[in-house]
Amino acid sequence: MEKLRDFSQIVAQAARGELVFPTSVNAALRLQLALADPDCEMDDVIRKVLGEPLLAARTVALANAAVFNRSGTPVTSVRAAVQRVGYRNLYTMAAAMVVRQFGARIRDDRLRAQADLLWRHTAHVAALAHVVGRKLTATDPDTALFAGIVHEAGGFYLLSRADEIPGLLDDPAEWMGAAQEIISREIMKKMAIPEPVAQAIVSLRGATLTPPPLGLRDTLLIAKRLAPVRSPFTAGQDSPSLAGFVDDNALLDQILLESSDEAASMSAALLV
């Protein structure tokens, strides 16, 4: 009864827009909100990045990852790194840091293992969505990558709260469904996730693929189906069939190969 009351309180906080983020995500969140402003200036972005050592290190590392450093010439300054990766990819990196930090302070070994598994799933889905969007669903690849990064933000938040409230997530029937949607929507609102991306993510629950696969939601559904690591929140559930959607085995092999390479090249900078 006490656990149910705690969970109801979390849902009520979400409904009122009162969810509290850990202080460790504030710098990345401030950067993300600044980048969401169309009038954001380069010098302001650089100041925010330099104001947090981890952000600065991650930005330079991202710029030197193979996916952005095609020439093999390293950059050694934040300004050069921001110029190389661009605002959109910096925005995705900031979102990745926000999501990742939810699980960074979890003390319970079982919950930490779930958070690590969820992050590996997220990394694969993001890389796969980037390739699937480019090769199969006519979806902007950068938007697909970003959506893959944040699509489990609500799950990470719940895991972080479960560390404070033992047993909170023991019974999926108590929190999956409408309650999970309320929490996910509020998390995405606080992260300034664009509405088209938020809508695609929320509509994933119970969604099925309809040919031909198009748009962001279908891109995420296919990426989640192809991901070699399943989300701990979908354990025991059937994955949607891709029959009729990716019948070209050569194309499927190419998607899997390219996404694996992308996940590896970004992992040290964006996805860790």
XYZ file of N, CA and C in Angstrom:
816
model
N 0.834 -1.199 0.000
C 0.000 0.000 0.000
C 0.874 1.256 0.000
N 1.945 1.223 0.812
C 2.845 2.377 0.885
C 3.533 2.614 -0.452
N 3.962 1.515 -1.115
C 4.618 1.630 -2.416
C 3.659 2.228 -3.442
N 2.409 1.785 -3.431
C 1.412 2.299 -4.364
C 1.179 3.788 -4.123
N 1.189 4.194 -2.858
C 1.021 5.606 -2.543
C 2.202 6.418 -3.066
N 3.417 5.878 -2.914
C 4.603 6.566 -3.420
C 4.529 6.744 -4.933
N 4.108 5.684 -5.612
C 4.032 5.768 -7.065
C 2.958 6.767 -7.491
N 1.831 6.752 -6.808
C 0.762 7.698 -7.116
C 1.235 9.130 -6.931
N 2.104 9.332 -5.945
C 2.644 10.671 -5.710
C 3.538 11.105 -6.866
N 4.346 10.171 -7.389
C 5.207 10.496 -8.527
C 4.359 10.868 -9.741
N 3.315 10.100 -9.993
C 2.430 10.384 -11.126
C 1.755 11.741 -10.936
N 1.322 12.036 -9.705
C 0.674 13.317 -9.428
C 1.653 14.470 -9.641
N 2.903 14.279 -9.216
C 3.917 15.306 -9.452
C 4.104 15.556 -10.942
N 4.119 14.467 -11.721
C 4.277 14.600 -13.164
C 3.097 15.359 -13.762
N 1.900 15.012 -13.328
C 0.702 15.662 -13.861
C 0.695 17.154 -13.556
N 1.308 17.546 -12.418
C 1.370 18.960 -12.044
C 2.608 19.657 -12.591
N 3.457 18.913 -13.299
C 4.684 19.507 -13.827
C 5.732 19.764 -12.770
N 5.779 18.908 -11.751
C 6.662 19.144 -10.606
C 7.771 18.103 -10.469
N 8.066 17.337 -11.495
C 9.150 16.371 -11.393
C 10.470 17.104 -11.172
N 11.297 16.555 -10.300
C 12.573 17.181 -9.966
C 13.709 16.368 -10.566
N 14.581 17.042 -11.322
C 15.728 16.370 -11.915
C 16.897 16.393 -10.945
N 17.774 15.371 -10.990
C 18.980 15.402 -10.159
C 19.835 16.616 -10.498
N 20.543 17.157 -9.517
C 21.378 18.336 -9.774
C 22.471 18.031 -10.789
N 22.856 16.779 -10.924
C 23.936 16.419 -11.843
C 23.570 16.634 -13.309
N 22.282 16.778 -13.603
C 21.895 16.955 -15.008
C 21.695 18.419 -15.355
N 21.810 19.314 -14.380
C 21.414 20.701 -14.622
C 22.242 21.397 -15.695
N 23.567 21.171 -15.702
C 24.413 21.841 -16.691
C 24.052 21.404 -18.103
N 23.877 20.099 -18.296
C 23.505 19.596 -19.614
C 22.112 20.085 -20.007
N 21.211 20.152 -19.031
C 19.855 20.613 -19.318
C 19.863 22.086 -19.706
N 20.673 22.898 -19.022
C 20.772 24.315 -19.376
C 21.307 24.487 -20.799
N 22.302 23.674 -21.162
C 22.830 23.737 -22.519
C 21.771 23.331 -23.529
N 21.042 22.276 -23.228
C 20.014 21.805 -24.146
C 18.925 22.858 -24.344
N 18.497 23.493 -23.263
C 17.466 24.521 -23.368
C 17.968 25.731 -24.156
N 19.242 26.071 -23.971
C 19.813 27.183 -24.737
C 19.844 26.858 -26.228
N 20.222 25.622 -26.558
C 20.298 25.219 -27.959
C 18.924 25.143 -28.605
N 17.881 24.963 -27.788
C 16.524 24.922 -28.320
C 16.025 26.314 -28.703
N 16.738 27.356 -28.253
C 16.362 28.740 -28.567
C 16.892 29.092 -29.957
N 16.013 29.450 -30.908
C 16.485 29.772 -32.264
C 17.414 30.979 -32.311
N 17.399 31.821 -31.263
C 18.263 33.004 -31.228
C 19.546 32.759 -30.433
N 19.800 31.497 -30.108
C 20.994 31.155 -29.329
C 22.261 31.562 -30.083
N 23.211 32.199 -29.382
C 24.456 32.648 -30.001
C 25.607 31.709 -29.645
N 26.555 31.603 -30.565
C 27.684 30.697 -30.404
C 28.442 30.939 -29.104
N 28.711 32.194 -28.787
C 29.502 32.481 -27.585
C 28.782 32.021 -26.324
N 27.448 32.136 -26.305
C 26.683 31.683 -25.140
C 26.774 30.167 -25.000
N 26.682 29.462 -26.128
C 26.807 28.005 -26.118
C 28.182 27.600 -25.586
N 29.216 28.241 -26.081
C 30.578 27.897 -25.672
C 30.784 28.159 -24.186
N 30.227 29.274 -23.675
C 30.343 29.556 -22.239
C 29.679 28.466 -21.405
N 28.510 28.006 -21.846
C 27.803 26.969 -21.090
C 28.567 25.652 -21.132
N 29.154 25.333 -22.270
C 29.940 24.104 -22.378
C 31.186 24.188 -21.494
N 31.877 25.328 -21.556
C 33.098 25.489 -20.768
C 32.806 25.552 -19.269
N 31.578 25.909 -18.904
C 31.225 26.014 -17.496
C 31.091 24.681 -16.790
N 31.087 23.594 -17.528
C 30.972 22.254 -16.944
C 32.038 21.356 -17.565
N 33.070 20.963 -16.792
C 34.188 20.194 -17.353
C 33.759 18.943 -18.121
N 32.752 18.211 -17.598
C 32.321 16.993 -18.286
C 31.716 17.317 -19.644
N 30.933 18.392 -19.721
C 30.360 18.810 -20.999
C 31.470 19.172 -21.986
N 32.456 19.909 -21.508
C 33.552 20.317 -22.384
C 34.304 19.099 -22.925
N 34.598 18.158 -22.031
C 35.320 16.959 -22.456
C 34.500 16.147 -23.449
N 33.208 15.988 -23.181
C 32.347 15.214 -24.062
C 32.206 15.877 -25.432
N 32.140 17.218 -25.455
C 31.986 17.929 -26.720
C 33.204 17.728 -27.613
N 34.383 17.849 -27.030
C 35.607 17.641 -27.813
C 35.717 16.179 -28.252
N 35.372 15.253 -27.348
C 35.432 13.834 -27.707
C 34.464 13.515 -28.844
N 33.264 14.105 -28.794
C 32.290 13.867 -29.847
C 32.808 14.373 -31.189
N 33.422 15.560 -31.187
C 33.947 16.132 -32.429
C 35.058 15.283 -33.018
N 35.781 14.555 -32.161
C 36.886 13.722 -32.633
C 36.483 12.273 -32.902
N 35.217 11.939 -32.645
C 34.731 10.603 -32.977
C 34.729 10.434 -34.490
N 34.915 9.207 -34.940
C 35.067 8.949 -36.376
C 33.881 9.444 -37.194
N 32.685 9.396 -36.636
C 31.506 9.789 -37.384
C 31.528 11.274 -37.741
N 32.256 12.112 -36.971
C 32.350 13.544 -37.258
C 33.728 13.960 -37.751
N 34.719 13.113 -37.539
C 36.088 13.462 -37.905
C 36.541 12.638 -39.102
N 35.878 12.873 -40.232
C 36.194 12.097 -41.438
C 37.622 12.334 -41.924
N 38.165 13.520 -41.673
C 39.506 13.846 -42.166
C 40.607 13.268 -41.293
N 40.267 12.877 -40.086
C 41.276 12.369 -39.169
C 42.057 13.452 -38.469
N 41.636 14.706 -38.638
C 42.316 15.827 -37.990
C 41.629 16.148 -36.665
N 42.305 15.985 -35.548
C 41.642 16.209 -34.258
C 41.443 17.694 -33.958
N 40.385 17.998 -33.194
C 40.215 19.347 -32.668
C 40.568 19.317 -31.191
N 41.061 20.433 -30.686
C 41.521 20.465 -29.295
C 40.867 21.578 -28.486
N 39.903 22.287 -29.074
C 39.223 23.362 -28.349
C 37.717 23.170 -28.425
N 37.016 23.705 -27.438
C 35.559 23.611 -27.425
C 34.959 24.369 -28.600
N 35.494 25.544 -28.907
C 34.954 26.323 -30.033
C 35.029 25.533 -31.337
N 36.184 24.957 -31.614
C 36.336 24.169 -32.844
C 35.431 22.946 -32.822
N 35.265 22.343 -31.643
C 34.410 21.163 -31.517
C 32.955 21.517 -31.800
N 32.474 22.620 -31.230
C 31.094 23.050 -31.469
C 30.870 23.345 -32.942
N 31.832 24.002 -33.567
C 31.706 24.320 -34.983
C 31.667 23.054 -35.839
N 32.418 22.034 -35.430
C 32.454 20.803 -36.219
C 31.174 19.993 -36.089
N 30.688 19.804 -34.901
C 29.525 18.920 -34.719
C 28.207 19.629 -35.001
N 28.181 20.969 -34.807
C 26.949 21.710 -35.059
C 25.987 21.653 -33.885
N 25.033 22.580 -33.884
C 24.104 22.689 -32.771
C 23.233 21.445 -32.608
N 22.792 20.862 -33.731
C 21.861 19.729 -33.628
C 22.510 18.551 -32.922
N 23.748 18.247 -33.285
C 24.426 17.115 -32.657
C 24.843 17.437 -31.223
N 25.149 18.706 -30.949
C 25.447 19.108 -29.580
C 24.190 18.988 -28.718
N 23.053 19.320 -29.292
C 21.766 19.185 -28.600
C 21.504 17.720 -28.247
N 21.801 16.829 -29.184
C 21.627 15.405 -28.930
C 22.567 14.922 -27.834
N 23.817 15.414 -27.853
C 24.764 15.011 -26.815
C 24.296 15.468 -25.434
N 23.786 16.708 -25.354
C 23.296 17.220 -24.074
C 22.120 16.379 -23.581
N 21.223 16.017 -24.499
C 20.090 15.166 -24.119
C 20.577 13.809 -23.638
N 21.597 13.266 -24.300
C 22.153 11.973 -23.887
C 22.717 12.057 -22.471
N 23.371 13.157 -22.158
C 23.938 13.315 -20.817
C 22.837 13.431 -19.768
N 21.758 14.156 -20.107
C 20.637 14.280 -19.172
C 20.060 12.901 -18.869
N 19.781 12.146 -19.925
C 19.183 10.821 -19.753
C 20.123 9.901 -18.978
N 21.387 9.915 -19.345
C 22.357 9.019 -18.722
C 22.527 9.305 -17.232
N 22.458 10.596 -16.866
C 22.690 10.955 -15.477
C 21.591 10.455 -14.536
N 20.406 10.170 -15.070
C 19.353 9.628 -14.210
C 19.814 8.330 -13.539
N 20.563 7.533 -14.297
C 20.995 6.248 -13.752
C 22.359 6.276 -13.105
N 23.066 7.410 -13.206
C 24.455 7.453 -12.764
C 24.611 7.316 -11.249
N 23.594 7.727 -10.496
C 23.731 7.728 -9.040
C 22.934 6.604 -8.380
N 22.431 5.666 -9.164
C 21.675 4.548 -8.595
C 22.612 3.665 -7.766
N 22.194 3.350 -6.548
C 23.044 2.562 -5.642
C 22.680 1.074 -5.637
N 21.404 0.774 -5.823
C 20.954 -0.614 -5.794
C 21.539 -1.377 -6.987
N 22.189 -2.503 -6.707
C 22.885 -3.244 -7.764
C 21.926 -3.715 -8.853
N 20.760 -4.207 -8.465
C 19.807 -4.714 -9.463
C 19.294 -3.584 -10.350
N 18.970 -2.457 -9.752
C 18.482 -1.312 -10.529
C 19.587 -0.744 -11.415
N 20.820 -0.720 -10.894
C 21.938 -0.230 -11.705
C 22.157 -1.123 -12.925
N 22.018 -2.431 -12.734
C 22.151 -3.359 -13.861
C 21.058 -3.099 -14.901
N 19.839 -2.816 -14.427
C 18.752 -2.498 -15.353
C 19.026 -1.200 -16.094
N 19.555 -0.203 -15.398
C 19.868 1.073 -16.036
C 20.958 0.896 -17.087
N 21.965 0.089 -16.775
C 23.035 -0.170 -17.755
C 22.483 -0.897 -18.978
N 21.603 -1.872 -18.753
C 20.992 -2.592 -19.863
C 20.130 -1.646 -20.698
N 19.375 -0.779 -20.032
C 18.535 0.174 -20.750
C 19.386 1.140 -21.563
N 20.538 1.518 -21.040
C 21.410 2.421 -21.792
C 22.002 1.737 -23.025
N 22.397 0.485 -22.883
C 22.921 -0.237 -24.055
C 21.833 -0.384 -25.111
N 20.610 -0.661 -24.682
C 19.479 -0.708 -25.617
C 19.311 0.649 -26.304
N 19.371 1.724 -25.534
C 19.218 3.068 -26.071
C 20.280 3.371 -27.117
N 21.533 3.007 -26.827
C 22.626 3.263 -27.761
C 22.389 2.563 -29.087
N 21.973 1.313 -29.037
C 21.728 0.566 -30.273
C 20.533 1.134 -31.029
N 19.457 1.471 -30.313
C 18.272 2.016 -30.978
C 18.616 3.339 -31.658
N 19.392 4.197 -30.991
C 19.760 5.484 -31.581
C 20.565 5.297 -32.861
N 21.569 4.417 -32.811
C 22.399 4.187 -33.998
C 21.588 3.544 -35.121
N 20.741 2.585 -34.773
C 19.897 1.942 -35.786
C 18.902 2.929 -36.387
N 18.293 3.772 -35.557
C 17.328 4.749 -36.057
C 17.989 5.703 -37.038
N 19.222 6.067 -36.770
C 19.960 6.965 -37.665
C 20.103 6.350 -39.054
N 20.437 5.065 -39.093
C 20.624 4.380 -40.374
C 19.285 4.054 -41.029
N 18.318 3.578 -40.239
C 16.998 3.235 -40.782
C 16.322 4.469 -41.379
N 16.450 5.599 -40.706
C 15.865 6.825 -41.232
C 16.456 7.209 -42.569
N 17.743 6.992 -42.718
C 18.427 7.367 -43.960
C 18.148 6.395 -45.096
N 18.029 5.104 -44.777
C 17.964 4.097 -45.831
C 16.577 3.512 -46.086
N 15.641 3.704 -45.144
C 14.399 2.947 -45.275
C 13.126 3.762 -45.112
N 13.098 4.701 -44.188
C 11.818 5.323 -43.827
C 11.694 6.787 -44.220
N 12.628 7.317 -44.978
C 12.566 8.708 -45.432
C 12.399 9.673 -44.262
N 13.150 9.416 -43.183
C 13.102 10.230 -41.972
C 14.446 10.906 -41.775
N 14.431 12.164 -41.334
C 15.675 12.879 -41.091
C 16.548 12.069 -40.122
N 17.736 11.658 -40.539
C 18.556 10.777 -39.702
C 18.944 11.392 -38.361
N 19.241 12.700 -38.347
C 19.641 13.338 -37.100
C 18.491 13.389 -36.100
N 17.276 13.635 -36.612
C 16.100 13.607 -35.738
C 15.877 12.204 -35.197
N 16.071 11.201 -36.060
C 15.901 9.803 -35.628
C 16.921 9.431 -34.560
N 18.153 9.876 -34.729
C 19.195 9.626 -33.731
C 18.804 10.251 -32.395
N 18.374 11.494 -32.434
C 17.966 12.190 -31.221
C 16.793 11.484 -30.545
N 15.791 11.101 -31.333
C 14.626 10.408 -30.767
C 15.038 9.093 -30.122
N 15.975 8.378 -30.745
C 16.464 7.135 -30.159
C 17.141 7.365 -28.816
N 17.874 8.472 -28.696
C 18.570 8.789 -27.451
C 17.593 9.030 -26.308
N 16.481 9.722 -26.594
C 15.591 10.155 -25.505
C 14.356 9.288 -25.348
N 14.190 8.240 -26.163
C 12.909 7.536 -26.169
C 12.640 6.757 -24.877
N 13.667 6.497 -24.077
C 13.475 5.801 -22.804
C 13.757 6.711 -21.612
N 13.661 8.027 -21.806
C 13.957 8.963 -20.712
C 13.060 8.703 -19.503
N 11.782 8.415 -19.747
C 10.870 8.129 -18.646
C 11.276 6.901 -17.865
N 11.776 5.883 -18.573
C 12.236 4.669 -17.907
C 13.432 4.931 -17.006
N 14.379 5.744 -17.482
C 15.536 6.084 -16.660
C 15.110 6.868 -15.416
N 14.157 7.759 -15.589
C 13.682 8.536 -14.439
C 13.050 7.606 -13.398
N 12.219 6.671 -13.856
C 11.576 5.749 -12.928
C 12.605 4.873 -12.201
N 13.643 4.454 -12.906
C 14.688 3.666 -12.264
C 15.392 4.486 -11.174
N 15.621 5.771 -11.453
C 16.275 6.607 -10.453
C 15.387 6.796 -9.224
N 14.081 6.896 -9.415
C 13.177 7.028 -8.272
C 13.034 5.698 -7.534
N 13.097 4.588 -8.262
C 12.999 3.274 -7.620
C 14.172 3.034 -6.684
N 15.296 3.695 -6.943
C 16.442 3.572 -6.048
C 16.121 4.199 -4.690
N 15.222 5.186 -4.683
C 14.811 5.840 -3.443
C 13.631 5.113 -2.789
N 12.850 4.395 -3.611
C 11.631 3.738 -3.129
C 11.727 2.249 -3.469
N 12.285 1.425 -2.613
C 12.463 -0.005 -2.916
C 11.160 -0.671 -3.324
N 11.254 -1.477 -4.409
C 10.094 -2.229 -4.875
C 9.157 -1.452 -5.760
N 9.483 -0.189 -6.059
C 8.573 0.668 -6.824
C 8.178 0.042 -8.157
N 9.129 -0.600 -8.848
C 8.864 -1.108 -10.186
C 8.701 -2.627 -10.232
N 8.461 -3.252 -9.084
C 8.364 -4.707 -9.051
C 7.171 -5.232 -9.845
N 6.085 -4.480 -9.877
C 4.869 -4.920 -10.572
C 4.593 -3.987 -11.746
N 4.951 -4.411 -12.992
C 4.749 -3.540 -14.151
C 3.305 -3.095 -14.337
N 2.348 -3.900 -13.879
C 0.944 -3.545 -14.062
C 0.597 -2.253 -13.333
N 1.394 -1.913 -12.310
C 1.106 -0.712 -11.525
C 1.555 0.564 -12.229
N 2.588 0.470 -13.083
C 3.141 1.700 -13.618
C 3.173 1.779 -15.142
N 3.071 0.652 -15.842
C 3.042 0.709 -17.298
C 1.666 1.155 -17.762
N 1.623 1.852 -18.879
C 0.349 2.325 -19.401
C 0.214 3.818 -19.240
N -0.962 4.260 -18.819
C -1.249 5.695 -18.744
C -0.299 6.414 -17.787
N 0.025 5.771 -16.650
C 0.921 6.407 -15.682
C 2.297 6.640 -16.291
N 2.807 5.640 -16.987
C 4.108 5.777 -17.634
C 4.072 6.889 -18.680
N 2.971 7.008 -19.410
C 2.847 8.048 -20.430
C 2.867 9.439 -19.805
N 2.166 9.611 -18.671
C 2.148 10.906 -17.991
C 3.565 11.314 -17.580
N 4.300 10.357 -17.001
C 5.660 10.638 -16.550
C 6.567 10.930 -17.739
N 6.465 10.129 -18.799
C 7.307 10.331 -19.978
C 7.042 11.690 -20.620
N 5.782 12.070 -20.712
C 5.446 13.371 -21.317
C 6.038 14.521 -20.503
N 5.981 14.423 -19.187
C 6.514 15.502 -18.368
C 8.036 15.567 -18.457
N 8.677 14.402 -18.486
C 10.135 14.377 -18.652
C 10.511 15.055 -19.962
N 9.825 14.713 -21.037
C 10.147 15.293 -22.342
C 9.848 16.784 -22.391
N 8.830 17.216 -21.649
C 8.527 18.648 -21.592
C 9.670 19.392 -20.909
N 10.154 18.842 -19.796
C 11.258 19.483 -19.076
C 12.530 19.502 -19.912
N 12.698 18.506 -20.778
C 13.881 18.448 -21.635
C 13.690 19.217 -22.931
N 12.552 19.885 -23.069
C 12.252 20.680 -24.268
C 12.312 19.833 -25.538
N 11.824 18.587 -25.436
C 11.791 17.717 -26.614
C 10.730 18.258 -27.581
N 11.075 18.468 -28.849
C 10.080 18.964 -29.805
C 8.853 18.064 -29.856
N 7.678 18.654 -30.030
C 6.434 17.901 -29.968
C 6.370 16.742 -30.961
N 6.823 16.906 -32.224
C 6.763 15.750 -33.135
C 7.562 14.552 -32.625
N 8.691 14.817 -31.993
C 9.508 13.734 -31.431
C 8.801 13.131 -30.218
N 8.288 13.983 -29.338
C 7.585 13.496 -28.162
C 6.376 12.652 -28.545
N 5.639 13.089 -29.550
C 4.452 12.353 -29.971
C 4.822 10.984 -30.538
N 5.898 10.935 -31.321
C 6.341 9.653 -31.878
C 6.734 8.688 -30.767
N 7.393 9.192 -29.727
C 7.835 8.347 -28.624
C 6.643 7.836 -27.819
N 5.723 8.728 -27.493
C 4.552 8.331 -26.711
C 3.712 7.308 -27.461
N 3.663 7.427 -28.790
C 2.817 6.524 -29.579
C 3.444 5.151 -29.791
N 4.663 4.928 -29.277
C 5.311 3.624 -29.447
C 4.585 2.518 -28.692
N 4.028 2.852 -27.535
C 3.400 1.824 -26.696
C 2.201 1.205 -27.419
N 2.280 -0.105 -27.669
C 1.203 -0.828 -28.323
C 1.100 -0.601 -29.811
N 2.072 0.123 -30.395
C 2.002 0.436 -31.824
C 2.394 -0.763 -32.674
N 1.852 -0.833 -33.877
C 2.208 -1.864 -34.856
C 2.631 -1.189 -36.146
N 3.436 -1.896 -36.898
C 3.911 -1.363 -38.176
C 2.871 -1.584 -39.270
N 2.692 -0.572 -40.094
C 1.785 -0.662 -41.237
C 2.559 -0.284 -42.492
N 2.569 -1.135 -43.517
C 3.357 -0.809 -44.709
C 2.767 0.359 -45.482
N 3.607 1.147 -46.157
C 5.075 1.101 -46.078
C 5.560 1.823 -44.831
N 6.725 1.403 -44.274
C 7.231 2.068 -43.071
C 7.701 3.487 -43.387
N 7.112 4.469 -42.728
C 7.445 5.871 -42.961
C 7.423 6.622 -41.634
N 8.198 7.666 -41.564
C 8.116 8.551 -40.419
C 8.906 8.099 -39.209
N 8.888 8.958 -38.202
C 9.732 8.755 -37.031
C 9.273 7.588 -36.177
N 7.972 7.432 -35.967
C 7.498 6.333 -35.121
C 7.895 4.988 -35.711
N 7.679 4.795 -37.010
C 8.050 3.533 -37.646
C 9.561 3.320 -37.583
N 10.316 4.404 -37.716
C 11.780 4.305 -37.615
C 12.187 3.769 -36.251
N 11.571 4.290 -35.200
C 11.890 3.825 -33.848
C 11.424 2.391 -33.622
N 10.254 2.048 -34.135
C 9.760 0.681 -33.980
C 10.708 -0.321 -34.631
N 11.163 -0.015 -35.832
C 12.084 -0.915 -36.536
C 13.413 -0.989 -35.794
N 13.915 0.175 -35.335
C 15.193 0.194 -34.610
C 15.106 -0.627 -33.330
N 13.997 -0.513 -32.615
C 13.840 -1.282 -31.375
C 13.762 -2.778 -31.683
N 13.122 -3.116 -32.793
C 13.018 -4.530 -33.174
C 14.385 -5.104 -33.543
N 15.218 -4.303 -34.194
C 16.525 -4.780 -34.649
C 17.597 -4.701 -33.565
N 17.349 -3.935 -32.524
C 18.375 -3.743 -31.490
C 18.783 -5.079 -30.871
N 20.068 -5.378 -30.809
C 20.523 -6.659 -30.247
C 20.365 -6.739 -28.732
N 20.138 -5.600 -28.081
C 19.920 -5.571 -26.629
C 18.504 -5.072 -26.381
N 17.697 -5.892 -25.687
C 16.312 -5.524 -25.402
C 16.233 -4.641 -24.170
N 15.237 -3.780 -24.134
C 14.972 -2.969 -22.947
C 14.505 -3.869 -21.804
N 14.968 -3.630 -20.579
C 14.479 -4.432 -19.444
C 12.997 -4.221 -19.198
N 12.423 -3.154 -19.733
C 11.002 -2.886 -19.557
C 10.130 -3.650 -20.544
N 10.750 -4.293 -21.536
C 9.973 -5.064 -22.507
C 10.292 -6.544 -22.427
N 10.981 -6.955 -21.377
C 11.328 -8.376 -21.230
C 10.055 -9.220 -21.213
N 10.073 -10.273 -22.026
C 8.931 -11.170 -22.080
C 7.864 -10.754 -23.069
N 7.984 -9.548 -23.621
C 7.015 -9.094 -24.613
C 7.490 -9.473 -26.008
N 6.546 -9.723 -26.893
C 6.890 -10.061 -28.263
C 7.320 -8.811 -29.019
N 8.365 -8.946 -29.829
C 8.796 -7.838 -30.676
C 7.941 -7.800 -31.929
N 7.658 -6.595 -32.449
C 6.876 -6.518 -33.684
C 7.597 -7.183 -34.844
N 6.855 -7.891 -35.676
C 7.462 -8.571 -36.821
C 7.833 -7.554 -37.893
N 8.955 -7.809 -38.567
C 9.383 -6.942 -39.658
C 9.054 -7.556 -41.017
N 8.275 -8.639 -41.022
C 7.892 -9.274 -42.285
C 7.141 -8.263 -43.152
N 7.610 -8.122 -44.374
C 6.988 -7.181 -45.285
C 7.554 -5.779 -45.214
N 8.465 -5.546 -44.269
C 9.033 -4.216 -44.112
C 10.510 -4.183 -44.490
N 11.243 -5.192 -44.083
C 12.661 -5.275 -44.432
C 12.908 -6.668 -44.993
N 12.380 -6.913 -46.192
C 12.528 -8.232 -46.811
C 13.846 -8.374 -47.563
N 14.499 -7.259 -47.809
C 15.772 -7.260 -48.517
C 16.883 -7.594 -47.520
N 17.364 -8.842 -47.567
C 18.368 -9.272 -46.584
C 19.668 -8.494 -46.711
N 20.031 -8.114 -47.938
C 21.255 -7.345 -48.137
C 21.129 -5.972 -47.484
N 19.948 -5.350 -47.635
C 19.715 -4.047 -47.010
C 19.733 -4.177 -45.496
N 19.115 -5.237 -44.979
C 19.084 -5.453 -43.538
C 20.500 -5.630 -42.996
N 21.308 -6.423 -43.693
C 22.693 -6.627 -43.261
C 23.463 -5.307 -43.263
N 23.201 -4.474 -44.280
C 23.888 -3.185 -44.371
C 23.471 -2.265 -43.229
N 22.192 -2.258 -42.912
C 21.689 -1.437 -41.805
C 22.344 -1.867 -40.496
N 22.381 -3.160 -40.250
C 22.957 -3.671 -39.008
C 24.452 -3.362 -38.924
N 25.161 -3.497 -40.053
C 26.597 -3.240 -40.063
C 26.890 -1.765 -39.815
N 26.183 -0.900 -40.541
C 26.440 0.534 -40.398
C 26.069 1.033 -39.005
N 24.966 0.529 -38.467
C 24.557 0.988 -37.145
C 25.544 0.526 -36.085
N 26.095 -0.676 -36.271
C 27.089 -1.173 -35.327
C 28.328 -0.293 -35.350
N 28.756 0.083 -36.559
C 29.918 0.958 -36.688
C 29.652 2.327 -36.068
N 28.445 2.866 -36.296
C 28.118 4.179 -35.754
C 28.052 4.151 -34.232
N 27.440 3.103 -33.681
C 27.340 3.004 -32.225
C 28.736 2.929 -31.613
N 29.630 2.185 -32.274
C 30.994 2.056 -31.754
C 31.735 3.371 -31.830
N 31.577 4.102 -32.933
C 32.328 5.356 -33.098
C 31.824 6.458 -32.184
N 30.552 6.419 -31.835
C 29.978 7.451 -30.967
C 30.022 7.091 -29.497
N 30.231 5.825 -29.173
C 30.028 5.366 -27.801
C 30.928 6.103 -26.798
N 32.172 6.332 -27.148
C 33.081 6.971 -26.204
C 32.704 8.418 -25.928
N 32.035 9.062 -26.892
C 31.729 10.482 -26.747
C 30.289 10.752 -26.384
N 29.368 10.156 -27.127
C 27.950 10.503 -26.990
C 27.179 9.567 -26.094
N 27.520 8.290 -26.098
C 26.653 7.283 -25.494
C 27.184 6.656 -24.221
N 28.190 7.251 -23.606
C 28.724 6.684 -22.363
C 28.385 7.614 -21.202
